[in-house]
Amino acid sequence: MQNQSPHYEITWLIRRLFRAMAQLADGYLQAHGLAAADRAVLEFLYPEEALSVPEIATRYQVSRQHIQVTVNALLEDGFLRSRPNPRHKRSSLFALTPVGRELFRKIRASEAGLLDRLFADIPTDDVECTRRTLQAMYFHNLKQGEIDESS
Amino acid sequence: MQNQSPHYEITWLIRRLFRAMAQLADGYLQAHGLAAADRAVLEFLYPEEALSVPEIATRYQVSRQHIQVTVNALLEDGFLRSRPNPRHKRSSLFALTPVGRELFRKIRASEAGLLDRLFADIPTDDVECTRRTLQAMYFHNLKQGEIDESS
DNA sequence: TCATATTGACAATCTAATTGTCATTTTTTG
DNA sequence: CAAAAAATGACAATTAGATTGTCAATATGA
């Protein structure tokens, strides 16, 4: 895989890194009894923003039904609370409870150790350059993929 | 998602880029009647290397049974051919047929247009820096994840 | 108001993958 | 060389994570 174009190599590496990261992530997510979709929902709500089920589904690019189930379970477990949606009377907004916020904080702490190892030998400048580049790719990519997020 | 640590942001972007890329990939893969695993097998065999089913499974980090099914189907479709394995008499090696090679070449051509758009506005230096960084992350990551590939 | 769209709930289905099992080699080791 | 251990291919059952379809109950907007 070495002698390909740099563009191709980067996408190849993104695929492999995603799989490797997902595999590592499974470990600590399972320890908390969570699935990847649960983590994604918590992540979307970790900023102050409260979102409705359809909004989360749109951002995560999955069906609203899937997120509905995920959110209902997180609600049941006390990680989320709902409050009225000023924009839509039937579809309430969801936000993290203190417990839910603490849970996501713990998940992030678990990840931190892995991240440190993953980036151990990478110079700071390269990290920043990579961050900037991937961000440009992502938002460029998204525009052609007909999404309009702003966060 | 902006005010996180750069490390965290990079992994966040990798997750999002993977999903966005996978979604785009589905389009042209389906057009060729292929699934992601098919593409992965073709990709592993696109270099001259001929591999056995267990070897491919190890590299792709999935169960050998899964790759067995995939390889059998690709063989049936005439994209792969088998030849004796000098290292193991029962487990034959697989390589691309000319048709299979041409198929993967076409897939890569379909991807090329998407890649160009994805990297359209990224300076060459940034591309190279990102490639180098992700590669370091991947191989660092893999070592701790008990894999020992050499390609 | 009335037509259209959205939402939540639930069921059925789908896909990609894992795990389990078994007979058949193959390899290793005593 | 013989016996034990491991690897392989085939097949079945199961799982996880998601989609799609449907429907009744609201909401929204012309």
JSON list of C-alpha atoms in Angstrom, two decimals, chain A:
[
{"chain": "A", "resi": 1, "resn": "MET", "atom": "CA", "xyz": [0.00, 0.00, 0.00]},
{"chain": "A", "resi": 2, "resn": "GLN", "atom": "CA", "xyz": [3.05, 2.26, 0.03]},
{"chain": "A", "resi": 3, "resn": "ASN", "atom": "CA", "xyz": [3.37, 3.27, -3.58]},
{"chain": "A", "resi": 4, "resn": "GLN", "atom": "CA", "xyz": [-0.11, 4.70, -4.03]},
{"chain": "A", "resi": 5, "resn": "SER", "atom": "CA", "xyz": [-1.02, 8.32, -4.38]},
{"chain": "A", "resi": 6, "resn": "PRO", "atom": "CA", "xyz": [-0.89, 10.25, -1.12]},
{"chain": "A", "resi": 7, "resn": "HIS", "atom": "CA", "xyz": [-4.60, 10.95, -1.41]},
{"chain": "A", "resi": 8, "resn": "TYR", "atom": "CA", "xyz": [-5.39, 7.30, -1.72]},
{"chain": "A", "resi": 9, "resn": "GLU", "atom": "CA", "xyz": [-3.07, 6.39, 1.10]},
{"chain": "A", "resi": 10, "resn": "ILE", "atom": "CA", "xyz": [-4.75, 8.86, 3.40]},
{"chain": "A", "resi": 11, "resn": "THR", "atom": "CA", "xyz": [-8.19, 7.43, 2.77]},
{"chain": "A", "resi": 12, "resn": "TRP", "atom": "CA", "xyz": [-6.77, 3.94, 3.20]},
{"chain": "A", "resi": 13, "resn": "LEU", "atom": "CA", "xyz": [-5.29, 4.97, 6.55]},
{"chain": "A", "resi": 14, "resn": "ILE", "atom": "CA", "xyz": [-8.55, 6.57, 7.64]},
{"chain": "A", "resi": 15, "resn": "ARG", "atom": "CA", "xyz": [-10.37, 3.29, 7.00]},
{"chain": "A", "resi": 16, "resn": "ARG", "atom": "CA", "xyz": [-7.79, 1.30, 8.92]},
{"chain": "A", "resi": 17, "resn": "LEU", "atom": "CA", "xyz": [-7.52, 3.74, 11.79]},
{"chain": "A", "resi": 18, "resn": "PHE", "atom": "CA", "xyz": [-11.28, 3.80, 12.13]},
{"chain": "A", "resi": 19, "resn": "ARG", "atom": "CA", "xyz": [-11.43, 0.03, 12.42]},
{"chain": "A", "resi": 20, "resn": "ALA", "atom": "CA", "xyz": [-8.53, -0.11, 14.85]},
{"chain": "A", "resi": 21, "resn": "MET", "atom": "CA", "xyz": [-10.00, 2.67, 16.95]},
{"chain": "A", "resi": 22, "resn": "ALA", "atom": "CA", "xyz": [-13.45, 1.11, 16.93]},
{"chain": "A", "resi": 23, "resn": "GLN", "atom": "CA", "xyz": [-11.97, -2.12, 18.16]},
{"chain": "A", "resi": 24, "resn": "LEU", "atom": "CA", "xyz": [-10.21, -0.39, 21.04]},
{"chain": "A", "resi": 25, "resn": "ALA", "atom": "CA", "xyz": [-13.29, 1.67, 21.79]},
{"chain": "A", "resi": 26, "resn": "ASP", "atom": "CA", "xyz": [-15.45, -1.43, 22.08]},
{"chain": "A", "resi": 27, "resn": "GLY", "atom": "CA", "xyz": [-13.47, -2.42, 25.10]},
{"chain": "A", "resi": 28, "resn": "TYR", "atom": "CA", "xyz": [-14.25, 0.52, 27.33]},
{"chain": "A", "resi": 29, "resn": "LEU", "atom": "CA", "xyz": [-17.71, 1.09, 25.86]},
{"chain": "A", "resi": 30, "resn": "GLN", "atom": "CA", "xyz": [-18.74, -2.43, 26.74]},
{"chain": "A", "resi": 31, "resn": "ALA", "atom": "CA", "xyz": [-17.36, -1.84, 30.21]},
{"chain": "A", "resi": 32, "resn": "HIS", "atom": "CA", "xyz": [-19.96, 0.89, 30.55]},
{"chain": "A", "resi": 33, "resn": "GLY", "atom": "CA", "xyz": [-22.66, -1.17, 28.85]},
{"chain": "A", "resi": 34, "resn": "LEU", "atom": "CA", "xyz": [-22.80, 1.18, 25.88]},
{"chain": "A", "resi": 35, "resn": "ALA", "atom": "CA", "xyz": [-22.81, 0.73, 22.11]},
{"chain": "A", "resi": 36, "resn": "ALA", "atom": "CA", "xyz": [-21.22, 3.03, 19.58]},
{"chain": "A", "resi": 37, "resn": "ALA", "atom": "CA", "xyz": [-24.52, 4.74, 18.87]},
{"chain": "A", "resi": 38, "resn": "ASP", "atom": "CA", "xyz": [-24.95, 5.50, 22.59]},
{"chain": "A", "resi": 39, "resn": "ARG", "atom": "CA", "xyz": [-21.56, 7.09, 22.66]},
{"chain": "A", "resi": 40, "resn": "ALA", "atom": "CA", "xyz": [-22.39, 9.16, 19.59]},
{"chain": "A", "resi": 41, "resn": "VAL", "atom": "CA", "xyz": [-25.59, 10.47, 21.15]},
{"chain": "A", "resi": 42, "resn": "LEU", "atom": "CA", "xyz": [-23.79, 11.40, 24.36]},
{"chain": "A", "resi": 43, "resn": "GLU", "atom": "CA", "xyz": [-21.13, 13.13, 22.31]},
{"chain": "A", "resi": 44, "resn": "PHE", "atom": "CA", "xyz": [-23.67, 15.17, 20.38]},
{"chain": "A", "resi": 45, "resn": "LEU", "atom": "CA", "xyz": [-25.32, 16.28, 23.60]},
{"chain": "A", "resi": 46, "resn": "TYR", "atom": "CA", "xyz": [-22.14, 16.89, 25.56]},
{"chain": "A", "resi": 47, "resn": "PRO", "atom": "CA", "xyz": [-22.01, 20.51, 24.42]},
{"chain": "A", "resi": 48, "resn": "GLU", "atom": "CA", "xyz": [-24.75, 22.56, 26.02]},
{"chain": "A", "resi": 49, "resn": "GLU", "atom": "CA", "xyz": [-27.01, 22.00, 23.04]},
{"chain": "A", "resi": 50, "resn": "ALA", "atom": "CA", "xyz": [-30.25, 20.08, 23.57]},
{"chain": "A", "resi": 51, "resn": "LEU", "atom": "CA", "xyz": [-31.44, 18.22, 20.48]},
{"chain": "A", "resi": 52, "resn": "SER", "atom": "CA", "xyz": [-34.52, 16.35, 19.32]},
{"chain": "A", "resi": 53, "resn": "VAL", "atom": "CA", "xyz": [-34.36, 12.77, 18.10]},
{"chain": "A", "resi": 54, "resn": "PRO", "atom": "CA", "xyz": [-34.73, 13.71, 14.43]},
{"chain": "A", "resi": 55, "resn": "GLU", "atom": "CA", "xyz": [-32.00, 16.31, 14.81]},
{"chain": "A", "resi": 56, "resn": "ILE", "atom": "CA", "xyz": [-29.57, 13.83, 16.29]},
{"chain": "A", "resi": 57, "resn": "ALA", "atom": "CA", "xyz": [-30.40, 11.32, 13.57]},
{"chain": "A", "resi": 58, "resn": "THR", "atom": "CA", "xyz": [-29.71, 13.88, 10.89]},
{"chain": "A", "resi": 59, "resn": "ARG", "atom": "CA", "xyz": [-26.37, 14.81, 12.39]},
{"chain": "A", "resi": 60, "resn": "TYR", "atom": "CA", "xyz": [-25.31, 11.21, 12.91]},
{"chain": "A", "resi": 61, "resn": "GLN", "atom": "CA", "xyz": [-26.60, 10.35, 9.44]},
{"chain": "A", "resi": 62, "resn": "VAL", "atom": "CA", "xyz": [-28.70, 7.43, 10.56]},
{"chain": "A", "resi": 63, "resn": "SER", "atom": "CA", "xyz": [-32.43, 6.77, 10.58]},
{"chain": "A", "resi": 64, "resn": "ARG", "atom": "CA", "xyz": [-34.48, 8.59, 13.16]},
{"chain": "A", "resi": 65, "resn": "GLN", "atom": "CA", "xyz": [-35.94, 5.25, 14.29]},
{"chain": "A", "resi": 66, "resn": "HIS", "atom": "CA", "xyz": [-32.54, 4.01, 15.28]},
{"chain": "A", "resi": 67, "resn": "ILE", "atom": "CA", "xyz": [-31.80, 7.09, 17.34]},
{"chain": "A", "resi": 68, "resn": "GLN", "atom": "CA", "xyz": [-35.26, 6.95, 18.83]},
{"chain": "A", "resi": 69, "resn": "VAL", "atom": "CA", "xyz": [-34.51, 3.56, 20.32]},
{"chain": "A", "resi": 70, "resn": "THR", "atom": "CA", "xyz": [-31.08, 4.64, 21.50]},
{"chain": "A", "resi": 71, "resn": "VAL", "atom": "CA", "xyz": [-32.39, 7.80, 23.11]},
{"chain": "A", "resi": 72, "resn": "ASN", "atom": "CA", "xyz": [-35.28, 5.97, 24.78]},
{"chain": "A", "resi": 73, "resn": "ALA", "atom": "CA", "xyz": [-32.82, 3.55, 26.36]},
{"chain": "A", "resi": 74, "resn": "LEU", "atom": "CA", "xyz": [-30.48, 6.31, 27.54]},
{"chain": "A", "resi": 75, "resn": "LEU", "atom": "CA", "xyz": [-33.49, 8.12, 28.95]},
{"chain": "A", "resi": 76, "resn": "GLU", "atom": "CA", "xyz": [-34.57, 5.00, 30.77]},
{"chain": "A", "resi": 77, "resn": "ASP", "atom": "CA", "xyz": [-31.09, 4.61, 32.22]},
{"chain": "A", "resi": 78, "resn": "GLY", "atom": "CA", "xyz": [-31.18, 8.17, 33.52]},
{"chain": "A", "resi": 79, "resn": "PHE", "atom": "CA", "xyz": [-28.42, 9.51, 31.30]},
{"chain": "A", "resi": 80, "resn": "LEU", "atom": "CA", "xyz": [-30.75, 11.86, 29.44]},
{"chain": "A", "resi": 81, "resn": "ARG", "atom": "CA", "xyz": [-33.63, 14.08, 30.43]},
{"chain": "A", "resi": 82, "resn": "SER", "atom": "CA", "xyz": [-36.22, 15.57, 28.11]},
{"chain": "A", "resi": 83, "resn": "ARG", "atom": "CA", "xyz": [-37.63, 19.04, 28.06]},
{"chain": "A", "resi": 84, "resn": "PRO", "atom": "CA", "xyz": [-40.18, 20.76, 25.84]},
{"chain": "A", "resi": 85, "resn": "ASN", "atom": "CA", "xyz": [-39.14, 21.77, 22.36]},
{"chain": "A", "resi": 86, "resn": "PRO", "atom": "CA", "xyz": [-40.05, 25.38, 21.59]},
{"chain": "A", "resi": 87, "resn": "ARG", "atom": "CA", "xyz": [-39.80, 24.61, 17.88]},
{"chain": "A", "resi": 88, "resn": "HIS", "atom": "CA", "xyz": [-41.96, 21.52, 17.86]},
{"chain": "A", "resi": 89, "resn": "LYS", "atom": "CA", "xyz": [-44.59, 20.65, 20.41]},
{"chain": "A", "resi": 90, "resn": "ARG", "atom": "CA", "xyz": [-44.55, 16.91, 19.93]},
{"chain": "A", "resi": 91, "resn": "SER", "atom": "CA", "xyz": [-40.85, 16.29, 19.60]},
{"chain": "A", "resi": 92, "resn": "SER", "atom": "CA", "xyz": [-39.09, 17.10, 22.84]},
{"chain": "A", "resi": 93, "resn": "LEU", "atom": "CA", "xyz": [-35.48, 18.03, 23.27]},
{"chain": "A", "resi": 94, "resn": "PHE", "atom": "CA", "xyz": [-32.95, 15.87, 25.07]},
{"chain": "A", "resi": 95, "resn": "ALA", "atom": "CA", "xyz": [-30.01, 16.88, 27.19]},
{"chain": "A", "resi": 96, "resn": "LEU", "atom": "CA", "xyz": [-27.54, 15.05, 29.39]},
{"chain": "A", "resi": 97, "resn": "THR", "atom": "CA", "xyz": [-28.38, 14.63, 33.05]},
{"chain": "A", "resi": 98, "resn": "PRO", "atom": "CA", "xyz": [-25.53, 15.18, 35.50]},
{"chain": "A", "resi": 99, "resn": "VAL", "atom": "CA", "xyz": [-25.14, 11.41, 35.56]},
{"chain": "A", "resi": 100, "resn": "GLY", "atom": "CA", "xyz": [-25.03, 11.26, 31.79]},
{"chain": "A", "resi": 101, "resn": "ARG", "atom": "CA", "xyz": [-22.51, 14.05, 31.65]},
{"chain": "A", "resi": 102, "resn": "GLU", "atom": "CA", "xyz": [-20.38, 12.29, 34.20]},
{"chain": "A", "resi": 103, "resn": "LEU", "atom": "CA", "xyz": [-20.64, 9.06, 32.20]},
{"chain": "A", "resi": 104, "resn": "PHE", "atom": "CA", "xyz": [-19.40, 10.71, 29.04]},
{"chain": "A", "resi": 105, "resn": "ARG", "atom": "CA", "xyz": [-16.64, 12.40, 30.99]},
{"chain": "A", "resi": 106, "resn": "LYS", "atom": "CA", "xyz": [-15.54, 8.97, 32.21]},
{"chain": "A", "resi": 107, "resn": "ILE", "atom": "CA", "xyz": [-15.63, 7.57, 28.71]},
{"chain": "A", "resi": 108, "resn": "ARG", "atom": "CA", "xyz": [-13.48, 10.43, 27.55]},
{"chain": "A", "resi": 109, "resn": "ALA", "atom": "CA", "xyz": [-11.07, 9.74, 30.38]},
{"chain": "A", "resi": 110, "resn": "SER", "atom": "CA", "xyz": [-10.81, 6.11, 29.29]},
{"chain": "A", "resi": 111, "resn": "GLU", "atom": "CA", "xyz": [-10.07, 7.28, 25.79]},
{"chain": "A", "resi": 112, "resn": "ALA", "atom": "CA", "xyz": [-7.45, 9.73, 26.92]},
{"chain": "A", "resi": 113, "resn": "GLY", "atom": "CA", "xyz": [-4.97, 7.03, 27.79]},
{"chain": "A", "resi": 114, "resn": "LEU", "atom": "CA", "xyz": [-5.39, 5.39, 24.43]},
{"chain": "A", "resi": 115, "resn": "LEU", "atom": "CA", "xyz": [-5.07, 8.73, 22.67]},
{"chain": "A", "resi": 116, "resn": "ASP", "atom": "CA", "xyz": [-1.82, 9.46, 24.47]},
{"chain": "A", "resi": 117, "resn": "ARG", "atom": "CA", "xyz": [-0.37, 6.21, 23.24]},
{"chain": "A", "resi": 118, "resn": "LEU", "atom": "CA", "xyz": [-1.72, 6.76, 19.76]},
{"chain": "A", "resi": 119, "resn": "PHE", "atom": "CA", "xyz": [-0.10, 10.18, 19.47]},
{"chain": "A", "resi": 120, "resn": "ALA", "atom": "CA", "xyz": [2.91, 9.46, 21.63]},
{"chain": "A", "resi": 121, "resn": "ASP", "atom": "CA", "xyz": [5.63, 10.00, 19.07]},
{"chain": "A", "resi": 122, "resn": "ILE", "atom": "CA", "xyz": [3.95, 12.57, 16.83]},
{"chain": "A", "resi": 123, "resn": "PRO", "atom": "CA", "xyz": [5.35, 16.10, 16.77]},
{"chain": "A", "resi": 124, "resn": "THR", "atom": "CA", "xyz": [2.95, 18.83, 17.81]},
{"chain": "A", "resi": 125, "resn": "ASP", "atom": "CA", "xyz": [3.21, 20.61, 14.48]},
{"chain": "A", "resi": 126, "resn": "ASP", "atom": "CA", "xyz": [2.21, 17.47, 12.64]},
{"chain": "A", "resi": 127, "resn": "VAL", "atom": "CA", "xyz": [-0.75, 16.97, 14.93]},
{"chain": "A", "resi": 128, "resn": "GLU", "atom": "CA", "xyz": [-1.95, 20.48, 14.25]},
{"chain": "A", "resi": 129, "resn": "CYS", "atom": "CA", "xyz": [-1.42, 20.16, 10.51]},
{"chain": "A", "resi": 130, "resn": "THR", "atom": "CA", "xyz": [-3.31, 16.88, 10.46]},
{"chain": "A", "resi": 131, "resn": "ARG", "atom": "CA", "xyz": [-6.15, 18.28, 12.48]},
{"chain": "A", "resi": 132, "resn": "ARG", "atom": "CA", "xyz": [-6.49, 21.24, 10.16]},
{"chain": "A", "resi": 133, "resn": "THR", "atom": "CA", "xyz": [-6.32, 19.08, 7.05]},
{"chain": "A", "resi": 134, "resn": "LEU", "atom": "CA", "xyz": [-8.85, 16.51, 8.18]},
{"chain": "A", "resi": 135, "resn": "GLN", "atom": "CA", "xyz": [-11.16, 19.28, 9.24]},
{"chain": "A", "resi": 136, "resn": "ALA", "atom": "CA", "xyz": [-10.95, 20.86, 5.83]},
{"chain": "A", "resi": 137, "resn": "MET", "atom": "CA", "xyz": [-11.58, 17.49, 4.22]},
{"chain": "A", "resi": 138, "resn": "TYR", "atom": "CA", "xyz": [-14.53, 16.80, 6.42]},
{"chain": "A", "resi": 139, "resn": "PHE", "atom": "CA", "xyz": [-16.30, 20.05, 5.86]},
{"chain": "A", "resi": 140, "resn": "HIS", "atom": "CA", "xyz": [-15.48, 20.06, 2.19]},
{"chain": "A", "resi": 141, "resn": "ASN", "atom": "CA", "xyz": [-16.70, 16.50, 1.97]},
{"chain": "A", "resi": 142, "resn": "LEU", "atom": "CA", "xyz": [-19.89, 17.24, 3.87]},
{"chain": "A", "resi": 143, "resn": "LYS", "atom": "CA", "xyz": [-20.89, 20.06, 1.59]},
{"chain": "A", "resi": 144, "resn": "GLN", "atom": "CA", "xyz": [-20.91, 17.74, -1.40]},
{"chain": "A", "resi": 145, "resn": "GLY", "atom": "CA", "xyz": [-22.72, 15.20, 0.75]},
{"chain": "A", "resi": 146, "resn": "GLU", "atom": "CA", "xyz": [-25.68, 17.54, 1.26]},
{"chain": "A", "resi": 147, "resn": "ILE", "atom": "CA", "xyz": [-25.37, 18.10, 5.00]},
{"chain": "A", "resi": 148, "resn": "ASP", "atom": "CA", "xyz": [-25.36, 21.51, 6.63]},
{"chain": "A", "resi": 149, "resn": "GLU", "atom": "CA", "xyz": [-24.18, 21.15, 10.21]},
{"chain": "A", "resi": 150, "resn": "SER", "atom": "CA", "xyz": [-22.79, 24.16, 11.96]},
{"chain": "A", "resi": 151, "resn": "SER", "atom": "CA", "xyz": [-21.39, 22.93, 15.27]}
]
